[in-house]
Short mmCIF file of C-alpha atoms and ligand atoms in Angstrom, two decimals:
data_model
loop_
_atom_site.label_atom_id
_atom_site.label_comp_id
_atom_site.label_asym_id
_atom_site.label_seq_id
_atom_site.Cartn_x
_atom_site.Cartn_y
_atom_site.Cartn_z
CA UNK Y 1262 324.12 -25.75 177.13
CA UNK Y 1263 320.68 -24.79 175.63
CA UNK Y 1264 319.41 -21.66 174.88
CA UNK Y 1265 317.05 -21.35 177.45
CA UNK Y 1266 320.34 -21.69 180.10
CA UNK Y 1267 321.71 -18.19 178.57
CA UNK Y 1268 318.11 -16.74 178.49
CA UNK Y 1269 317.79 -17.68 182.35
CA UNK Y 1270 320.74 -16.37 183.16
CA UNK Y 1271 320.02 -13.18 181.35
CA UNK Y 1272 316.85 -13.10 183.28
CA UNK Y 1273 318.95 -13.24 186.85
CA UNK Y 1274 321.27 -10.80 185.55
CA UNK Y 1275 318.83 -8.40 185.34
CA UNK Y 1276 316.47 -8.84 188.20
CA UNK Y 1277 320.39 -8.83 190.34
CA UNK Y 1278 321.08 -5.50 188.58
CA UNK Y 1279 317.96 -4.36 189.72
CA UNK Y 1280 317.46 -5.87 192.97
CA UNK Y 1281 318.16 -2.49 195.64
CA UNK Y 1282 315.56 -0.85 193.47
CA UNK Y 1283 312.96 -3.59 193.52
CA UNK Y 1284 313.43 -3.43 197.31
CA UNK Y 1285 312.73 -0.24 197.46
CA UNK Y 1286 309.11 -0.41 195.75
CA UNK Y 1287 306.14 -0.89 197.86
CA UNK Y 1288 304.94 -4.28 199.05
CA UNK Y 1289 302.12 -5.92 197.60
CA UNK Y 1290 300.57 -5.28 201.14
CA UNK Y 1291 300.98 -1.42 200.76
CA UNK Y 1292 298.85 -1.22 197.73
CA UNK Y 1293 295.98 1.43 197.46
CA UNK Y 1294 292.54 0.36 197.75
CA UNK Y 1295 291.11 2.14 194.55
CA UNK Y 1296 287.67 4.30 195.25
CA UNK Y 1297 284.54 3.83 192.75
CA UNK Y 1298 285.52 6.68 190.92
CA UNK Y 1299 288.88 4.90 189.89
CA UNK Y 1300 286.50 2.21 188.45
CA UNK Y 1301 284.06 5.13 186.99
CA UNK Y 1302 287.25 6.46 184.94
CA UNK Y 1303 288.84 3.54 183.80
CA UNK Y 1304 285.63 2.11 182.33
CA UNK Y 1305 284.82 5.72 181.20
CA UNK Y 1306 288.24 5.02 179.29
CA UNK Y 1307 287.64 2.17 177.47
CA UNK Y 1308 284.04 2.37 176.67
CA UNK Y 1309 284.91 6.01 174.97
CA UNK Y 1310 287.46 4.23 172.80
CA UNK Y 1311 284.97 1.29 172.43
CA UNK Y 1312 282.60 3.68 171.25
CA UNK Y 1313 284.95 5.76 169.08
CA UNK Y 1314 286.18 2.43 167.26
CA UNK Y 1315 282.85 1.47 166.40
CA UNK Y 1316 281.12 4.90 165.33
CA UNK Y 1317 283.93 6.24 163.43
CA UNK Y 1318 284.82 5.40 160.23
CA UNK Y 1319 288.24 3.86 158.84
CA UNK Y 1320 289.55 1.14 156.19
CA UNK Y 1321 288.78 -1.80 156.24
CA UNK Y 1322 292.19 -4.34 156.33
CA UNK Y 1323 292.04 -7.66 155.64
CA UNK Y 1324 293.76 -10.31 158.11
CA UNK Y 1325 296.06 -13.37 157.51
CA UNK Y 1326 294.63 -16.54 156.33
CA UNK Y 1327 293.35 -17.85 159.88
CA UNK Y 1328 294.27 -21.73 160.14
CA UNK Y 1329 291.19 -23.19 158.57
CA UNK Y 1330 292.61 -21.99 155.69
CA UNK Y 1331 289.54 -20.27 154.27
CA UNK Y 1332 288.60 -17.34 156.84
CA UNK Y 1333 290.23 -13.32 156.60
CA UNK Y 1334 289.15 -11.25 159.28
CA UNK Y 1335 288.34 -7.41 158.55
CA UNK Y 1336 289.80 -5.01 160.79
CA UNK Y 1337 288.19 -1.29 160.77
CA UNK Y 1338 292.00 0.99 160.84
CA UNK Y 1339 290.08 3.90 162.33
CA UNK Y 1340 292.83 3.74 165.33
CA UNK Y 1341 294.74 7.24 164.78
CA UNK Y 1342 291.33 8.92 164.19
CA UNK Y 1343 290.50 7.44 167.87
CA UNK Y 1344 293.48 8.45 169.47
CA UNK Y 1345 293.54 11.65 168.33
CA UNK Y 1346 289.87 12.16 169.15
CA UNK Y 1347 290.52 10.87 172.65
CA UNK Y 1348 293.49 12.83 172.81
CA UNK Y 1349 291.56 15.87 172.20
CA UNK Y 1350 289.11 15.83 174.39
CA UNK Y 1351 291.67 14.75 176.98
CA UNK Y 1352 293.65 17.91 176.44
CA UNK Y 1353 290.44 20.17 176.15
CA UNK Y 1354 289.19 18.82 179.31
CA UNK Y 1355 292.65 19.48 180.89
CA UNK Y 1356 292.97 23.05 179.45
CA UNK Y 1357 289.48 24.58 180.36
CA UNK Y 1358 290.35 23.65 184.01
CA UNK Y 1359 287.48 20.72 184.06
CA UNK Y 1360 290.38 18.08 184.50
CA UNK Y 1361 293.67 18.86 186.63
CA UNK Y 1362 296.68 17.94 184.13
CA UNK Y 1363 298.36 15.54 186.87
CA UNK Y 1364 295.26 13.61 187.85
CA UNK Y 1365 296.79 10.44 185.92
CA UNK Y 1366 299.91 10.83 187.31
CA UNK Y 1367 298.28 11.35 190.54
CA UNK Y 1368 295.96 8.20 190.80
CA UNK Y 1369 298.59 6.33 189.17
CA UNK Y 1370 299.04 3.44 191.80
CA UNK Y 1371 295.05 3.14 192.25
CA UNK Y 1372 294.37 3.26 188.78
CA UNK Y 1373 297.26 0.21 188.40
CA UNK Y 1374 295.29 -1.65 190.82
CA UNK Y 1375 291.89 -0.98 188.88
CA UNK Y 1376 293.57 -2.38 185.78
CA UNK Y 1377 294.65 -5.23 187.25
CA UNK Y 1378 291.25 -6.22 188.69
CA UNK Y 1379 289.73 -5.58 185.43
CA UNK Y 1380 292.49 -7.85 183.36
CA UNK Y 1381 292.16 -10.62 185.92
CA UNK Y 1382 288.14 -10.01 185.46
CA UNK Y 1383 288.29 -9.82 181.67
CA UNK Y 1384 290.60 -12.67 181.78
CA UNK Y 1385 288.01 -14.87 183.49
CA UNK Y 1386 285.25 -14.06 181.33
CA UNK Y 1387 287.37 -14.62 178.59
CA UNK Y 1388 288.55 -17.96 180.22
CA UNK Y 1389 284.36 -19.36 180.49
CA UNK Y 1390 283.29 -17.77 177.05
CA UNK Y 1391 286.40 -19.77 175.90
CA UNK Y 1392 285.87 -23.50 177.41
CA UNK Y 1393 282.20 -23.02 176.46
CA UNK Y 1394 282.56 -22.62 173.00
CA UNK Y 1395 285.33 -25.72 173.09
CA UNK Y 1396 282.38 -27.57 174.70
CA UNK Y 1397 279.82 -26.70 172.11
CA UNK Y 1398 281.99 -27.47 169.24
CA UNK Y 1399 283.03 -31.20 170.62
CA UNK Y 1400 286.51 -30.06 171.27
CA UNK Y 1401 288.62 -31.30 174.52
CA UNK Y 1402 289.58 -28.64 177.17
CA UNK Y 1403 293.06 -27.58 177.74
CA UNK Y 1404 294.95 -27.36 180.81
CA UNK Y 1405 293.88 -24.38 183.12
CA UNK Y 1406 297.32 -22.42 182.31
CA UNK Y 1407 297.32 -22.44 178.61
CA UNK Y 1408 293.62 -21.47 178.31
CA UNK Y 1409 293.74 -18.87 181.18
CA UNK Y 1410 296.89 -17.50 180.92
CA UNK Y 1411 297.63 -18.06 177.17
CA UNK Y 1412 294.03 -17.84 175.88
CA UNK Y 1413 291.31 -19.98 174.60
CA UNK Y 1414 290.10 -17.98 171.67
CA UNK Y 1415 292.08 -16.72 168.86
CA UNK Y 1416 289.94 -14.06 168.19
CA UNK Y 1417 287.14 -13.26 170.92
CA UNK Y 1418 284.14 -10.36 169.74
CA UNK Y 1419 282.37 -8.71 171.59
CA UNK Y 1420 279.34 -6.89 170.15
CA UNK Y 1421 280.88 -6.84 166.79
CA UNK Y 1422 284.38 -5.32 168.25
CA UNK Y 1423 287.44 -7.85 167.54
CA UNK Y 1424 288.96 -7.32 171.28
CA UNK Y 1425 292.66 -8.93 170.65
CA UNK Y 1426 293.16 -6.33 168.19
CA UNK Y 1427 290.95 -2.99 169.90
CA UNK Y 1428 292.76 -3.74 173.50
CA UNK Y 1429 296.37 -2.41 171.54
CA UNK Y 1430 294.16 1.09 171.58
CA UNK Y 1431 293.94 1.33 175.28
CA UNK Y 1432 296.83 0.02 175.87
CA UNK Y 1433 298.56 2.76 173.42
CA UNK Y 1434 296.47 5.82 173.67
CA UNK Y 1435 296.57 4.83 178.13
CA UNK Y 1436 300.78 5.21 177.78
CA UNK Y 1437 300.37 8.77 176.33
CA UNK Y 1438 298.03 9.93 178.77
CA UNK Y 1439 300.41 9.04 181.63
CA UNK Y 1440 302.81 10.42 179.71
CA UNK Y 1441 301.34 13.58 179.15
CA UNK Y 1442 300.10 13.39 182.86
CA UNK Y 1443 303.45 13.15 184.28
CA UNK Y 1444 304.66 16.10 182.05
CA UNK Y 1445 301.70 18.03 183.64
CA UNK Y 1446 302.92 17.33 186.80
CA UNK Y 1447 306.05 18.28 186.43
CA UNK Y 1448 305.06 21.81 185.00
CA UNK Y 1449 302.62 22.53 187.58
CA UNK Y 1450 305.64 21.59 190.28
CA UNK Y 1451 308.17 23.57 188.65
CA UNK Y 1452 306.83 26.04 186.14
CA UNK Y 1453 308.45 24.28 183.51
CA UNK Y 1454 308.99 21.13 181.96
CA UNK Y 1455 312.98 19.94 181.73
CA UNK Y 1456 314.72 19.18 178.91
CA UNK Y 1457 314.64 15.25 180.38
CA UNK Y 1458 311.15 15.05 180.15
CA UNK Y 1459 310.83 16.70 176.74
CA UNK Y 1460 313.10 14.74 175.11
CA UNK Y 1461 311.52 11.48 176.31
CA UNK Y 1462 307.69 12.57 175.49
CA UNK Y 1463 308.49 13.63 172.04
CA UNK Y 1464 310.04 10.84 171.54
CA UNK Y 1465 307.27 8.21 172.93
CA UNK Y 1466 304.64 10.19 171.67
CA UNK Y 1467 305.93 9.71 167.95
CA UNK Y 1468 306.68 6.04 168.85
CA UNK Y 1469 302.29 6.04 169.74
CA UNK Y 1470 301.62 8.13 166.82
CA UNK Y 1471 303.60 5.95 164.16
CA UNK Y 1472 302.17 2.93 166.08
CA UNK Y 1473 298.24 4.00 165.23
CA UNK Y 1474 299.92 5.49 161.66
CA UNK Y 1475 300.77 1.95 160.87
CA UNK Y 1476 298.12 0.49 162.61
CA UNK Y 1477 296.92 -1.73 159.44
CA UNK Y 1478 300.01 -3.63 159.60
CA UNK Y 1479 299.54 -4.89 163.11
CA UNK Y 1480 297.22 -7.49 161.66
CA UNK Y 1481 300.23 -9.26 159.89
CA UNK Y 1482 302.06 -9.45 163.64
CA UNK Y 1483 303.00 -12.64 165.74
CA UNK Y 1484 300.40 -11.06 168.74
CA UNK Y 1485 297.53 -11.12 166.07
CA UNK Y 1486 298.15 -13.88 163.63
CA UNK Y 1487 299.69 -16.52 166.74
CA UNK Y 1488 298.32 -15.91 170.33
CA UNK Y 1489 295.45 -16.77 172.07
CA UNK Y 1490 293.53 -13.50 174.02
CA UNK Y 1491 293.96 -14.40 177.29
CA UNK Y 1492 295.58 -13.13 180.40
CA UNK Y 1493 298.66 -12.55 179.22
CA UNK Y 1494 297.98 -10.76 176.17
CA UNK Y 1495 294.84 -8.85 178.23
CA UNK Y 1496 297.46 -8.25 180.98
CA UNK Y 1497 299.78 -6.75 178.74
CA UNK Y 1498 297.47 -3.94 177.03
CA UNK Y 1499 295.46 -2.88 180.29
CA UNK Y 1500 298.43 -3.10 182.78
CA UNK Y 1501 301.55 -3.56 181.45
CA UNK Y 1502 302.16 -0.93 178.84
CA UNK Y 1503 300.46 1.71 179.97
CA UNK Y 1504 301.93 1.47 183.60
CA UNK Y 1505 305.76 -0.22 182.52
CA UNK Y 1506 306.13 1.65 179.71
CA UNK Y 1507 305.92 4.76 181.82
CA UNK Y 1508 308.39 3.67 184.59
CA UNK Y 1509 310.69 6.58 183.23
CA UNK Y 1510 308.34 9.88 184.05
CA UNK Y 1511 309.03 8.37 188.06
CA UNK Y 1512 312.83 9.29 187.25
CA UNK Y 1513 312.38 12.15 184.96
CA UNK Y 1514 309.62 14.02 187.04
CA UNK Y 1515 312.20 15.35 189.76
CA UNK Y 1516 315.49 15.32 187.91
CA UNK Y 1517 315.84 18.65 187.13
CA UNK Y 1518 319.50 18.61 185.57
CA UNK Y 1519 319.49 19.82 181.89
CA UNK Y 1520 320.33 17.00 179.14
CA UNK Y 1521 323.85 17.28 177.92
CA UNK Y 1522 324.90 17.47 174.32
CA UNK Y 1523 326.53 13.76 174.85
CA UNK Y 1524 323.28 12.82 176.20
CA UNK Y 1525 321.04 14.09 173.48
CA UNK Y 1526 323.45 13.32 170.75
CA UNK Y 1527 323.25 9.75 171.94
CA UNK Y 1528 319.34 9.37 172.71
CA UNK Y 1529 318.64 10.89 169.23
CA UNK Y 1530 321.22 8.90 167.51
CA UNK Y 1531 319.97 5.89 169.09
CA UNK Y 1532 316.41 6.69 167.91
CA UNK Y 1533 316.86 7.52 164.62
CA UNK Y 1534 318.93 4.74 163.80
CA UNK Y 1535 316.54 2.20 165.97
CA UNK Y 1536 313.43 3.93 164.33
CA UNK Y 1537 314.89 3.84 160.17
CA UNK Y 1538 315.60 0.07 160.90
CA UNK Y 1539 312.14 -0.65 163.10
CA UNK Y 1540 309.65 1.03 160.91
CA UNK Y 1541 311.40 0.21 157.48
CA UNK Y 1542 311.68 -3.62 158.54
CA UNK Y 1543 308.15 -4.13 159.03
CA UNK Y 1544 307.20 -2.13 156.24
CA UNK Y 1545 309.15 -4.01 153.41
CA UNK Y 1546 307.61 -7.41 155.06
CA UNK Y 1547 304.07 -5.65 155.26
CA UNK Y 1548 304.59 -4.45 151.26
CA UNK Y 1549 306.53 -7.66 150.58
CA UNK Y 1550 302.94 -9.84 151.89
CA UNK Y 1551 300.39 -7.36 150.61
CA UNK Y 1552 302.16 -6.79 146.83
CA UNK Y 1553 304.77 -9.56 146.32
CA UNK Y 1554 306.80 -8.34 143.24
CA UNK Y 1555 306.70 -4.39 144.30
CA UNK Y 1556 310.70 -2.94 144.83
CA UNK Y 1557 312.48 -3.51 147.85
CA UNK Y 1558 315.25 -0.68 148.09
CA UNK Y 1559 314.84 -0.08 144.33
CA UNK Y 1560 315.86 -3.31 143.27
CA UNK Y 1561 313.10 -6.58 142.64
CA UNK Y 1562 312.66 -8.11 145.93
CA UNK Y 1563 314.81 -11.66 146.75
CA UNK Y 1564 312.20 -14.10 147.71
CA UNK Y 1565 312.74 -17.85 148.98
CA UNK Y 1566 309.87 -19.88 147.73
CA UNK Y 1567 307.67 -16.97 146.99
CA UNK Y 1568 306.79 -16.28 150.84
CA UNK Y 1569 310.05 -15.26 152.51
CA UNK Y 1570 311.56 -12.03 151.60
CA UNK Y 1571 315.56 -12.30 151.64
CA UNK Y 1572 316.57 -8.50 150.42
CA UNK Y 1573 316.42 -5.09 152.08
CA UNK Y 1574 316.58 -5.61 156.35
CA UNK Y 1575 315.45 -9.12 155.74
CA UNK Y 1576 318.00 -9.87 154.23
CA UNK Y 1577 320.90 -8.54 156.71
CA UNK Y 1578 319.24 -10.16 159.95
CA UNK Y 1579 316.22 -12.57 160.18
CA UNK Y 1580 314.68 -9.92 162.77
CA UNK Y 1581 316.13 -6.71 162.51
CA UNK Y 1582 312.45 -5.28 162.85
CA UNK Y 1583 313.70 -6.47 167.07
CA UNK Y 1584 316.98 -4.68 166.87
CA UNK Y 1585 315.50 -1.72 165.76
CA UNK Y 1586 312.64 -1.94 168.42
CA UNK Y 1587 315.65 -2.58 171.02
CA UNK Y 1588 317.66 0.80 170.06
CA UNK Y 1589 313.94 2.87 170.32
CA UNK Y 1590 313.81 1.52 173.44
CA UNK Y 1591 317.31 2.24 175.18
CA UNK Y 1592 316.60 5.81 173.53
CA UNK Y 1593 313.74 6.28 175.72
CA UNK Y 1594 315.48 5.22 178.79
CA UNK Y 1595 318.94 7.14 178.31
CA UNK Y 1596 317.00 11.08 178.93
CA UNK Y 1597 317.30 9.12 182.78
CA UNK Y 1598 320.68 9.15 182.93
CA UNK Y 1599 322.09 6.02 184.80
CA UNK Y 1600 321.15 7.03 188.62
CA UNK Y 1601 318.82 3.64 188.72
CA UNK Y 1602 318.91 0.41 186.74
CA UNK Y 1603 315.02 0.03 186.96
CA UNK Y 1604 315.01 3.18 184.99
CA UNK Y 1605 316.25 0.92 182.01
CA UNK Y 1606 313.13 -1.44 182.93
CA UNK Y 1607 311.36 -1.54 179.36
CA UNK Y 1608 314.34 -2.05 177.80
CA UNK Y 1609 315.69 -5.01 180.06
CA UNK Y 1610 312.28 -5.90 179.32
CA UNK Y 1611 311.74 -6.08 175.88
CA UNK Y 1612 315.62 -7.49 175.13
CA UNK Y 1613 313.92 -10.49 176.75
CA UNK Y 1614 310.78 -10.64 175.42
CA UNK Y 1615 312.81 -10.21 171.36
CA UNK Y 1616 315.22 -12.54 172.29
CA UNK Y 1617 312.40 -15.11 173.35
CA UNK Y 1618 310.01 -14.34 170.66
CA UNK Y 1619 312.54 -14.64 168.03
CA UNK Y 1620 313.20 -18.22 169.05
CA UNK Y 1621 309.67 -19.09 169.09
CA UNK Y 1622 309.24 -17.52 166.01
CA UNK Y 1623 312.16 -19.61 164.23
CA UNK Y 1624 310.55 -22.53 165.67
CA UNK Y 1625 306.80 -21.83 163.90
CA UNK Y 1626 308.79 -20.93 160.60
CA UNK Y 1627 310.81 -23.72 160.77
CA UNK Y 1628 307.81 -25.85 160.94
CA UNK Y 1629 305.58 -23.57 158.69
CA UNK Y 1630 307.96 -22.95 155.58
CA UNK Y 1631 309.90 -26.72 156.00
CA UNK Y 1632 313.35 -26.26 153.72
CA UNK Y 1633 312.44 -23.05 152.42
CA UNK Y 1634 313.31 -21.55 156.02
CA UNK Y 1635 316.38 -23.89 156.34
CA UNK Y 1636 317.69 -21.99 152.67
CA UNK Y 1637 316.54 -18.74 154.43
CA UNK Y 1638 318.56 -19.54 157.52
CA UNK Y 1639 321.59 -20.24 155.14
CA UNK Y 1640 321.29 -17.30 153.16
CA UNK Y 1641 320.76 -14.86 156.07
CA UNK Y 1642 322.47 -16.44 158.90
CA UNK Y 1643 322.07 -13.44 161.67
CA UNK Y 1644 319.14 -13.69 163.99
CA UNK Y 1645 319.18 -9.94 165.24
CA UNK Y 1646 322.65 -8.18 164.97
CA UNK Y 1647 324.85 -9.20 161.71
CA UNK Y 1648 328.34 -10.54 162.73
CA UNK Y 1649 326.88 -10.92 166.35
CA UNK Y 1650 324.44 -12.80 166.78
P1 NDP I 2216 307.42 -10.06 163.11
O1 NDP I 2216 306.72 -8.86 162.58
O2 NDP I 2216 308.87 -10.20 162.77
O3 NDP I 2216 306.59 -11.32 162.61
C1 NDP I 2216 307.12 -12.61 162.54
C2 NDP I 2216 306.41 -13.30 161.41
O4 NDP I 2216 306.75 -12.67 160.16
C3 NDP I 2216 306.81 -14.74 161.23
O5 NDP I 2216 306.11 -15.59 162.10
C4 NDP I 2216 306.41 -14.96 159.78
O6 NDP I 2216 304.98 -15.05 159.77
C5 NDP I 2216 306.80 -13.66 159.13
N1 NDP I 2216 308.17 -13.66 158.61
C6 NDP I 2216 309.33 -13.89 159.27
N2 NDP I 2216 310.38 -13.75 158.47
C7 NDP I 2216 309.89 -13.43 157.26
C8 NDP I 2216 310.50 -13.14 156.01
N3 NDP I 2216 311.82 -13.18 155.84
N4 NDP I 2216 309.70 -12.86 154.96
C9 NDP I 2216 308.35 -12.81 155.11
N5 NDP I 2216 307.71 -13.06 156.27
C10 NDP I 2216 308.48 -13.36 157.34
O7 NDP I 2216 307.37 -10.17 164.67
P2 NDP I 2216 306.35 -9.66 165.77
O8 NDP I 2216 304.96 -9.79 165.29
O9 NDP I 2216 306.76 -10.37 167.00
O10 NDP I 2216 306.71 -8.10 165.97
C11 NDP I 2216 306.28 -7.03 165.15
C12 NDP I 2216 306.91 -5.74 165.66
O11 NDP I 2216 306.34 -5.40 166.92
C13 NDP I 2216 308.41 -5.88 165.86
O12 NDP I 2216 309.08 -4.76 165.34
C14 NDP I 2216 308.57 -5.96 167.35
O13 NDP I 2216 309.80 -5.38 167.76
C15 NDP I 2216 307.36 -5.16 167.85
N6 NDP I 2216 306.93 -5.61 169.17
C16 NDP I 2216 307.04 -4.73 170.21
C17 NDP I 2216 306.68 -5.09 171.49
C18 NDP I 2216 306.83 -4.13 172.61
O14 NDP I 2216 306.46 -4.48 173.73
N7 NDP I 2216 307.34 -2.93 172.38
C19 NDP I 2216 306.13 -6.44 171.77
C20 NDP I 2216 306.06 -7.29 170.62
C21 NDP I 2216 306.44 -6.88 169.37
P3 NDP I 2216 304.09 -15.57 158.53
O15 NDP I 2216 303.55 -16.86 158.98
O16 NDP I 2216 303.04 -14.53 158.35
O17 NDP I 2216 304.96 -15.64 157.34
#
């Protein structure tokens, strides 16, 4: 049997688990037609943060070594500063009345089919930009899928603005603001907002925060140094996180029972431990790249042939960094109980997108780092969990 048998069969697994509530969602037919103000605020949206991420200032961060060998992009880490900026003005706007606090929530399903009409858009543009540049530089087209759907260009600018890496800020700062939305919502329906919903926006709203806190070390990820910008990466940051990501505030917005000690002991537990081993994983590889010899749990770091670090998480799982994503994620799906599988979405979700990744990602080291990877792999022979798997 090969691995992608047991990945397939994970796959049916979960779309059987979920398959009375994916009934129950509305038909492609039954989608809203979005009005022109749908469009005005979504491109409102992004050309703020567009704007924000160009005028205000930030580091500058150096990327990987592109594949030519020679060339480091420079990344302006201004991120939080936008967010929080954005966020601002979105909560001013909301709290002198200008802007009712469930509008998002509200125009949810229209604004879902904006962003898909602007990723499918963006995606096409990206698409011609892409296979005219190939043409220019004497290179031979790809097939439709990879460069539509995978990408043509590593690293597509426009007017000066680096959009693989800026799109993450929509994406992000577009999850919160449902978030918050939904929270709104709730309050205005019930005067109050339950211990539920509390417990899950604290808890995604530090995930965002940490996310634009850390923002500089984004540039040393798989999504920035590996894939092409093209409809599934565009996809991803204008539809699918802000809209999946907030499956949960559908469950949470009516479920009015309070969360039991059990409950919250669990959640917490799960994010604490998930977030320690998340966060300090990508760290030590982010310190480990940027400052080779600095400690690594107060000891010198282990390295195999001066590029792969062996010692602190990296050296009890080759992608604990996953694990630890995996565990923030159930802990932002327990607050809804276990009433509806689909509630568990973005974690059924990203257990196969790690599981996936971290094969293709043992492939391109394999081939990158030759025997070093193979002594690696014998050193630190756990993928995710240690005695597991
Ligand atoms: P990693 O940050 O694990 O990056 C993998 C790369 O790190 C490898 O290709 C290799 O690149 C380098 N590397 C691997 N092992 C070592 C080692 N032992 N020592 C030094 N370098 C090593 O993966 P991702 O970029 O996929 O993910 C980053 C984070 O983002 C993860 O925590 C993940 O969970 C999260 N994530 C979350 C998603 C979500 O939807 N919530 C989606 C995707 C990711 P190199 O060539 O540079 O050495």
């Amino acid at each position: 049997m090969r691995w992608w048998h047991g990945y397939l069969a994970l796959c049916a697994a979960v779309l059987a688990l979920c398959r009375r509530d994916l009934a129950a969602l509305p038909s492609i037919t039954r989608l809203p037609t979005p009005e022109p103000h749908h469009f005005g605020y979504f491109a409102a949206y992004v050309l703020l943060l567009a704007v924000l991420s160009s005028l205000l200032p930030g580091k500058i961060q150096l990327g990987a070594l592109l594949s030519d060998g020679r060339t480091q992009l420079r990344y302006r880490i201004n991120g939080l500063l936008v967010a929080g900026v954005t966020t601002t003005l979105f909560g001013a706007a909301v709290l002198s009345g200008r802007l009712p606090g469930a509008a998002i929530a509200d125009a949810v399903p229209e604004l879902f089919v904006v962003g898909n009409i602007v990723s499918i858009s963006l995606s096409v543009l990206l698409f011609i930009h892409g296979r005219a540049t190939r043409r220019k530089q004497w290179l031979a087209p790809r097939s439709f899928i990879i460069d539509f759907v995978m990408g043509s260009a590593l690293n597509p600018t426009l007017l000066g603005i680096d959009l693989k890496f800026f799109s993450y800020r929509p994406a992000m700062v577009g999850w919160l603001f449902i978030n918050l939305s939904f929270a709104c919502k709730q309050w205005d329906a019930l005067g109050y907002v339950t211990s539920r919903m509390l417990v899950y926006q604290t808890l995604t709203a530090w995930y965002i925060w940490d996310y634009f806190v850390h923002e500089a070390k984004m540039v040393y990820t798989w999504d920035i140094i590996a894939e092409h910008f093209g409809l599934m990466l565009v996809w991803a940051d204008y539809v699918f996180i802000p809209f999946f990501f907030s499956i949960q505030n559908f469950y949470l917005l009516e479920d009015t029972r309070p969360l039991t000690y059990p409950e919250a002991v669990v959640t917490l537990s799960a994010f604490v431990v998930g977030f320690a081993i998340f966060r300090g994983a990508n760290s030590q590889k982010h310190q480990f790249k940027t400052n080779p010899s600095a400690q690594i749990w107060g000891k010198p770091p282990i390295a195999i042939g001066d590029r792969l670090l062996a010692s602190g998480f990296w050296g009890v799982a080759r992608h604990l960094n996953y694990t630890g994503d995996l565990l923030l994620a159930v802990s932002y799906c327990l607050p809804c109980g276990f009433r509806s599988p689909l509630a568990y979405s973005y974690f059924f979700y990203l257990l196969l997108l790690c599981l996936h990744r971290e094969k293709r990602d043992d492939e391109r080291c394999a081939r990158k780092y030759k025997t070093d990877w193979d002594d690696y792999c014998l050193v630190v022979p756990y993928r995710m969990v240690p005695f597991l798997y």
